[in-house]
PDB file of C-alpha atoms in Angstrom:
ATOM      1  CA  MET A   1      55.234 -43.777-101.502  1.00 51.00           C
ATOM      2  CA  ASN A   2      52.924 -41.222-102.557  1.00 62.00           C
ATOM      3  CA  LEU A   3      50.189 -42.759 -99.195  1.00 65.00           C
ATOM      4  CA  PHE A   4      52.974 -42.314 -96.643  1.00 65.00           C
ATOM      5  CA  ARG A   5      52.888 -38.948 -97.808  1.00 67.00           C
ATOM      6  CA  ILE A   6      49.786 -38.137 -97.297  1.00 67.00           C
ATOM      7  CA  THR A   7      49.263 -39.927 -94.181  1.00 68.00           C
ATOM      8  CA  LEU A   8      51.872 -37.388 -92.915  1.00 66.00           C
ATOM      9  CA  LEU A   9      50.317 -34.371 -94.005  1.00 68.00           C
ATOM     10  CA  LEU A  10      46.817 -35.904 -92.418  1.00 71.00           C
ATOM     11  CA  ALA A  11      48.386 -36.368 -89.066  1.00 65.00           C
ATOM     12  CA  ALA A  12      50.340 -33.317 -89.502  1.00 63.00           C
ATOM     13  CA  GLY A  13      47.569 -31.252 -90.265  1.00 63.00           C
ATOM     14  CA  GLY A  14      45.311 -32.693 -87.202  1.00 61.00           C
ATOM     15  CA  VAL A  15      47.789 -31.623 -85.211  1.00 55.00           C
ATOM     16  CA  LEU A  16      47.952 -28.058 -86.304  1.00 57.00           C
ATOM     17  CA  THR A  17      43.883 -27.817 -85.862  1.00 59.00           C
ATOM     18  CA  ALA A  18      44.430 -29.473 -82.162  1.00 52.00           C
ATOM     19  CA  CYS A  19      46.617 -26.406 -81.331  1.00 54.00           C
ATOM     20  CA  ALA A  20      44.588 -23.582 -82.655  1.00 53.00           C
ATOM     21  CA  LEU A  21      41.461 -25.147 -80.308  1.00 55.00           C
ATOM     22  CA  PRO A  22      41.151 -23.150 -77.045  1.00 56.00           C
ATOM     23  CA  ASN A  23      42.815 -24.758 -74.044  1.00 57.00           C
ATOM     24  CA  PRO A  24      39.833 -25.564 -71.830  1.00 55.00           C
ATOM     25  CA  TYR A  25      41.986 -26.163 -68.803  1.00 54.00           C
ATOM     26  CA  SER A  26      43.896 -22.553 -69.789  1.00 54.00           C
ATOM     27  CA  SER A  27      43.654 -20.181 -67.431  1.00 55.00           C
ATOM     28  CA  ALA A  28      42.872 -17.037 -69.040  1.00 55.00           C
ATOM     29  CA  PRO A  29      39.097 -15.414 -68.660  1.00 57.00           C
ATOM     30  CA  ALA A  30      36.966 -16.558 -70.864  1.00 56.00           C
ATOM     31  CA  PRO A  31      35.407 -13.438 -73.336  1.00 58.00           C
ATOM     32  CA  VAL A  32      33.266 -11.317 -72.046  1.00 57.00           C
ATOM     33  CA  ARG A  33      30.361  -9.392 -74.274  1.00 61.00           C
ATOM     34  CA  PRO A  34      30.327  -6.153 -73.894  1.00 58.00           C
ATOM     35  CA  VAL A  35      26.421  -4.761 -72.655  1.00 54.00           C
ATOM     36  CA  GLY A  36      24.225  -2.938 -75.509  1.00 55.00           C
ATOM     37  CA  PRO A  37      21.399  -1.070 -75.054  1.00 57.00           C
ATOM     38  CA  GLY A  38      19.063  -3.324 -75.386  1.00 54.00           C
ATOM     39  CA  SER A  39      19.873  -5.408 -72.783  1.00 54.00           C
ATOM     40  CA  THR A  40      18.657  -6.162 -70.176  1.00 61.00           C
ATOM     41  CA  GLN A  41      20.865  -4.765 -66.829  1.00 64.00           C
ATOM     42  CA  PRO A  42      20.202  -7.062 -63.047  1.00 68.00           C
ATOM     43  CA  ALA A  43      18.458  -5.362 -60.732  1.00 68.00           C
ATOM     44  CA  PRO A  44      19.882  -4.036 -57.519  1.00 71.00           C
ATOM     45  CA  PRO A  45      20.003  -5.581 -54.473  1.00 74.00           C
ATOM     46  CA  LEU A  46      16.604  -4.637 -52.371  1.00 74.00           C
ATOM     47  CA  THR A  47      18.065  -2.189 -49.574  1.00 78.00           C
ATOM     48  CA  LEU A  48      15.170  -2.880 -46.554  1.00 79.00           C
ATOM     49  CA  PRO A  49      14.272   0.744 -44.513  1.00 79.00           C
ATOM     50  CA  PRO A  50      16.045   0.884 -40.995  1.00 81.00           C
ATOM     51  CA  PRO A  51      13.812  -0.255 -38.349  1.00 79.00           C
ATOM     52  CA  PRO A  52      10.977   2.360 -36.686  1.00 79.00           C
ATOM     53  CA  PRO A  53      12.213   3.779 -33.286  1.00 77.00           C
ATOM     54  CA  PRO A  54      10.877   2.471 -30.519  1.00 76.00           C
ATOM     55  CA  VAL A  55       7.917   3.968 -28.807  1.00 74.00           C
ATOM     56  CA  ILE A  56       8.234   5.275 -25.249  1.00 71.00           C
ATOM     57  CA  GLU A  57       4.958   5.797 -23.387  1.00 70.00           C
ATOM     58  CA  LEU A  58       5.111   8.327 -21.250  1.00 65.00           C
ATOM     59  CA  PRO A  59       2.884   8.344 -18.075  1.00 65.00           C
ATOM     60  CA  GLU A  60      -0.361  10.340 -18.126  1.00 64.00           C
ATOM     61  CA  ALA A  61      -0.798  13.874 -16.320  1.00 52.00           C
ATOM     62  CA  PRO A  62      -1.961  13.134 -12.842  1.00 50.00           C
ATOM     63  CA  VAL A  63      -4.962  14.515 -12.438  1.00 45.00           C
ATOM     64  CA  ALA A  64      -5.248  18.205 -10.789  1.00 44.00           C
ATOM     65  CA  PRO A  65      -6.178  17.772  -7.429  1.00 47.00           C
ATOM     66  CA  LEU A  66      -9.651  20.105  -6.787  1.00 49.00           C
ATOM     67  CA  PRO A  67      -9.691  23.314  -5.208  1.00 55.00           C
ATOM     68  CA  GLU A  68      -9.886  23.626  -1.318  1.00 60.00           C
ATOM     69  CA  VAL A  69     -13.653  23.906  -0.169  1.00 63.00           C
ATOM     70  CA  ARG A  70     -13.771  27.134   1.341  1.00 75.00           C
ATOM     71  CA  SER A  71     -14.248  27.117   5.332  1.00 80.00           C
ATOM     72  CA  ALA A  72     -16.928  30.060   5.000  1.00 82.00           C
ATOM     73  CA  ASN A  73     -19.087  28.070   2.794  1.00 86.00           C
ATOM     74  CA  LEU A  74     -19.360  24.687   4.879  1.00 89.00           C
ATOM     75  CA  GLU A  75     -20.067  26.672   7.469  1.00 92.00           C
ATOM     76  CA  ARG A  76     -22.659  27.932   5.475  1.00 92.00           C
ATOM     77  CA  LEU A  77     -23.969  24.517   4.564  1.00 93.00           C
ATOM     78  CA  VAL A  78     -24.089  23.076   8.077  1.00 94.00           C
ATOM     79  CA  ASP A  79     -26.399  26.513   9.185  1.00 94.00           C
ATOM     80  CA  GLY A  80     -28.407  25.985   6.248  1.00 95.00           C
ATOM     81  CA  LEU A  81     -29.310  22.229   6.897  1.00 95.00           C
ATOM     82  CA  ALA A  82     -29.572  23.087  10.869  1.00 95.00           C
ATOM     83  CA  GLY A  83     -32.293  25.476   9.985  1.00 95.00           C
ATOM     84  CA  ARG A  84     -33.957  22.750   7.110  1.00 95.00           C
ATOM     85  CA  LEU A  85     -33.924  20.154  10.010  1.00 95.00           C
ATOM     86  CA  LYS A  86     -35.314  22.586  12.775  1.00 94.00           C
ATOM     87  CA  ASN A  87     -38.519  24.180  10.157  1.00 94.00           C
ATOM     88  CA  SER A  88     -39.401  20.746   9.139  1.00 94.00           C
ATOM     89  CA  ALA A  89     -42.390  18.484  10.988  1.00 93.00           C
ATOM     90  CA  ALA A  90     -40.300  16.220  11.353  1.00 92.00           C
ATOM     91  CA  ILE A  91     -38.391  17.923  14.824  1.00 92.00           C
ATOM     92  CA  ASN A  92     -41.654  17.070  16.204  1.00 90.00           C
ATOM     93  CA  GLU A  93     -41.617  13.164  15.778  1.00 90.00           C
ATOM     94  CA  VAL A  94     -38.478  13.172  17.712  1.00 92.00           C
ATOM     95  CA  GLN A  95     -38.982  11.576  21.479  1.00 90.00           C
ATOM     96  CA  GLY A  96     -35.463  10.514  22.105  1.00 91.00           C
ATOM     97  CA  VAL A  97     -31.848  10.198  22.159  1.00 89.00           C
ATOM     98  CA  VAL A  98     -30.381  10.813  19.293  1.00 90.00           C
ATOM     99  CA  LEU A  99     -26.414   9.747  17.275  1.00 86.00           C
ATOM    100  CA  LEU A 100     -25.074  12.160  15.320  1.00 87.00           C
ATOM    101  CA  ASP A 101     -22.702  10.855  13.491  1.00 85.00           C
ATOM    102  CA  ASP A 102     -19.117  13.106  11.426  1.00 87.00           C
ATOM    103  CA  ILE A 103     -20.127  14.648   8.388  1.00 89.00           C
ATOM    104  CA  GLY A 104     -18.898  12.144   5.617  1.00 88.00           C
ATOM    105  CA  ASN A 105     -16.497  13.900   2.932  1.00 88.00           C
ATOM    106  CA  GLN A 106     -17.002  13.119  -1.042  1.00 88.00           C
ATOM    107  CA  ALA A 107     -16.015  16.102  -1.823  1.00 85.00           C
ATOM    108  CA  GLY A 108     -12.193  15.051  -2.835  1.00 83.00           C
ATOM    109  CA  SER A 109     -10.454  17.880  -0.703  1.00 82.00           C
ATOM    110  CA  PRO A 110      -9.360  18.158   2.987  1.00 86.00           C
ATOM    111  CA  VAL A 111     -12.002  19.210   5.402  1.00 86.00           C
ATOM    112  CA  ASP A 112     -12.610  19.887   8.985  1.00 88.00           C
ATOM    113  CA  THR A 113     -15.552  18.129   8.662  1.00 87.00           C
ATOM    114  CA  ARG A 114     -14.999  17.161  13.025  1.00 89.00           C
ATOM    115  CA  GLY A 115     -15.406  20.697  13.667  1.00 91.00           C
ATOM    116  CA  LEU A 116     -18.564  20.742  11.260  1.00 92.00           C
ATOM    117  CA  THR A 117     -19.793  18.074  13.199  1.00 91.00           C
ATOM    118  CA  GLU A 118     -19.783  20.232  16.221  1.00 93.00           C
ATOM    119  CA  ARG A 119     -20.573  23.453  14.905  1.00 94.00           C
ATOM    120  CA  LEU A 120     -23.965  20.758  13.659  1.00 94.00           C
ATOM    121  CA  ARG A 121     -24.689  20.053  17.137  1.00 93.00           C
ATOM    122  CA  ALA A 122     -24.632  23.197  18.659  1.00 94.00           C
ATOM    123  CA  GLY A 123     -27.067  24.211  16.004  1.00 94.00           C
ATOM    124  CA  LEU A 124     -29.452  21.808  16.999  1.00 93.00           C
ATOM    125  CA  GLY A 125     -28.660  21.993  20.768  1.00 89.00           C
ATOM    126  CA  GLY A 126     -31.734  23.188  21.456  1.00 87.00           C
ATOM    127  CA  SER A 127     -33.885  20.712  19.159  1.00 91.00           C
ATOM    128  CA  LEU A 128     -32.394  17.509  19.496  1.00 93.00           C
ATOM    129  CA  ASN A 129     -31.132  15.790  22.494  1.00 91.00           C
ATOM    130  CA  PHE A 130     -28.163  13.836  21.436  1.00 89.00           C
ATOM    131  CA  ALA A 131     -26.077  10.688  23.272  1.00 85.00           C
ATOM    132  CA  ASP A 132     -23.368  11.610  25.182  1.00 81.00           C
ATOM    133  CA  GLY A 133     -19.956  12.548  23.484  1.00 77.00           C
ATOM    134  CA  ALA A 134     -17.179  10.278  25.730  1.00 75.00           C
ATOM    135  CA  THR A 135     -19.806   7.028  25.209  1.00 73.00           C
ATOM    136  CA  VAL A 136     -19.939   7.128  21.418  1.00 75.00           C
ATOM    137  CA  SER A 137     -16.058   7.700  20.902  1.00 74.00           C
ATOM    138  CA  SER A 138     -15.303   5.019  23.128  1.00 70.00           C
ATOM    139  CA  LEU A 139     -17.913   2.648  20.815  1.00 69.00           C
ATOM    140  CA  ARG A 140     -16.890   3.689  18.040  1.00 69.00           C
ATOM    141  CA  GLN A 141     -13.331   1.802  18.732  1.00 67.00           C
ATOM    142  CA  GLN A 142     -15.107  -1.465  19.421  1.00 62.00           C
ATOM    143  CA  LEU A 143     -16.873  -1.068  16.034  1.00 61.00           C
ATOM    144  CA  ALA A 144     -15.458  -1.872  12.439  1.00 52.00           C
ATOM    145  CA  TYR A 145     -14.948   0.897  10.276  1.00 50.00           C
ATOM    146  CA  GLN A 146     -14.417   1.089   5.923  1.00 45.00           C
ATOM    147  CA  GLY A 147     -12.351   3.066   4.932  1.00 45.00           C
ATOM    148  CA  GLY A 148     -11.905   5.216   7.617  1.00 47.00           C
ATOM    149  CA  ARG A 149     -15.890   6.191   7.991  1.00 51.00           C
ATOM    150  CA  ALA A 150     -18.901   3.331   9.282  1.00 58.00           C
ATOM    151  CA  ASP A 151     -21.495   1.287   7.113  1.00 68.00           C
ATOM    152  CA  MET A 152     -25.047   1.730   7.779  1.00 74.00           C
ATOM    153  CA  ALA A 153     -24.969  -1.572   9.527  1.00 77.00           C
ATOM    154  CA  ALA A 154     -22.563  -0.125  12.377  1.00 75.00           C
ATOM    155  CA  LEU A 155     -24.216   2.750  13.005  1.00 76.00           C
ATOM    156  CA  VAL A 156     -27.554   1.461  14.077  1.00 78.00           C
ATOM    157  CA  ARG A 157     -25.701  -0.602  16.406  1.00 78.00           C
ATOM    158  CA  LEU A 158     -23.360   1.951  17.389  1.00 77.00           C
ATOM    159  CA  GLY A 159     -27.046   3.849  17.982  1.00 79.00           C
ATOM    160  CA  LYS A 160     -28.334   0.973  20.167  1.00 80.00           C
ATOM    161  CA  GLN A 161     -24.996   0.490  21.745  1.00 80.00           C
ATOM    162  CA  SER A 162     -25.452   4.302  22.780  1.00 80.00           C
ATOM    163  CA  GLY A 163     -28.798   4.231  24.122  1.00 85.00           C
ATOM    164  CA  ALA A 164     -29.755   6.301  21.206  1.00 85.00           C
ATOM    165  CA  ASP A 165     -33.079   6.041  19.512  1.00 89.00           C
ATOM    166  CA  TYR A 166     -32.390   8.415  16.184  1.00 90.00           C
ATOM    167  CA  LEU A 167     -30.047   8.407  13.425  1.00 87.00           C
ATOM    168  CA  LEU A 168     -28.617  11.676  11.863  1.00 90.00           C
ATOM    169  CA  SER A 169     -25.912  11.537   9.350  1.00 89.00           C
ATOM    170  CA  THR A 170     -24.808  13.804   7.439  1.00 91.00           C
ATOM    171  CA  THR A 171     -22.547  13.836   3.650  1.00 92.00           C
ATOM    172  CA  LEU A 172     -20.941  16.438   1.910  1.00 92.00           C
ATOM    173  CA  THR A 173     -20.283  16.140  -1.984  1.00 91.00           C
ATOM    174  CA  ARG A 174     -19.591  18.065  -5.287  1.00 86.00           C
ATOM    175  CA  ASN A 175     -22.526  19.526  -6.881  1.00 76.00           C
ATOM    176  CA  GLY A 176     -21.293  20.780 -10.098  1.00 75.00           C
ATOM    177  CA  GLY A 177     -18.777  24.092  -9.597  1.00 75.00           C
ATOM    178  CA  GLY A 178     -20.265  23.676  -5.777  1.00 85.00           C
ATOM    179  CA  THR A 179     -20.638  21.729  -2.839  1.00 89.00           C
ATOM    180  CA  SER A 180     -23.328  20.536  -1.202  1.00 92.00           C
ATOM    181  CA  LEU A 181     -24.669  18.936   2.463  1.00 93.00           C
ATOM    182  CA  GLN A 182     -27.419  15.991   2.737  1.00 94.00           C
ATOM    183  CA  GLY A 183     -28.632  15.323   5.611  1.00 94.00           C
ATOM    184  CA  GLN A 184     -30.983  12.425   7.034  1.00 93.00           C
ATOM    185  CA  LEU A 185     -32.752  12.087  10.472  1.00 92.00           C
ATOM    186  CA  MET A 186     -33.708   7.552  10.638  1.00 89.00           C
ATOM    187  CA  GLU A 187     -35.677   5.874  13.745  1.00 89.00           C
ATOM    188  CA  LEU A 188     -33.412   3.335  14.350  1.00 86.00           C
ATOM    189  CA  SER A 189     -35.742   0.691  15.846  1.00 86.00           C
ATOM    190  CA  SER A 190     -37.971   1.201  12.592  1.00 87.00           C
ATOM    191  CA  GLY A 191     -35.243   2.097  10.225  1.00 85.00           C
ATOM    192  CA  GLU A 192     -37.728   3.989   8.748  1.00 90.00           C
ATOM    193  CA  VAL A 193     -36.154   7.964   7.110  1.00 92.00           C
ATOM    194  CA  LEU A 194     -37.842  10.324   8.894  1.00 93.00           C
ATOM    195  CA  TRP A 195     -36.524  13.700   7.593  1.00 95.00           C
ATOM    196  CA  SER A 196     -33.822  13.783   4.206  1.00 95.00           C
ATOM    197  CA  ASP A 197     -32.815  17.259   2.515  1.00 95.00           C
ATOM    198  CA  ARG A 198     -29.854  18.492   0.672  1.00 94.00           C
ATOM    199  CA  VAL A 199     -28.454  22.444   1.132  1.00 94.00           C
ATOM    200  CA  SER A 200     -25.557  23.464  -1.971  1.00 91.00           C
ATOM    201  CA  GLU A 201     -23.825  26.503  -2.068  1.00 85.00           C
ATOM    202  CA  ARG A 202     -21.754  27.817  -4.951  1.00 75.00           C
TER     203      ARG A 202
END
C-alpha cells in the first residue's frame, strides 16, 4: 500500500513539473533583456550620398573676328611695294611680259584684293608690260584652283599660256598689330626669283 502511494505521488509531481515548464509551441513572445549602457548597439544602416548633378559642357566662345583692315592703310602698302620694285635693280632685268597675280588675302578679314591688284598694276604700268587682262581671265577659268587661289604650278602654267615671261605675285598677311604685303617677281622659264620684298604698316 505504501509503494502504490509513493508511485502515485511521483507521477503527480512529474505532471506538475511539466506544467510549470514553458510551452515551446506557445505564441507568447520570448523574454527581452533590456540593453544596458555597457552593451554594444547595432550600427545604423549606411546611407549613400546622392549622385552628383550631371556636368554639362558648354561650347567654347567663338573666336572674335579680326578687325577689318582700313582701305587707306592697304593702299599705302600697295603704293609702297610698287615703289620698292620700281627702285630695285631687278626692274631693269625684266625684258618681257609680266603676269600679275591677284593679291592673296591671308589677313583673316575681308579685303578688296581685286581693287588693290588694279592699283598695283597702275602703279607699275610705266615700268612693266603686263599680260592682257582679258586673256588672263579667260585662261584662269580653265585652270584648277585650290581654295579660290591658284597654286604656284597653276600660276606658272597660266603665265606661259598667256605669253608671259615673268610672274609677279603678292600676299597680304597680318604682322602683329598691323599688316604686311610681300611681293615676289619670278622668271617663269628658270624659276629664278629676281626680286622679293615686304612692306608693313601698323
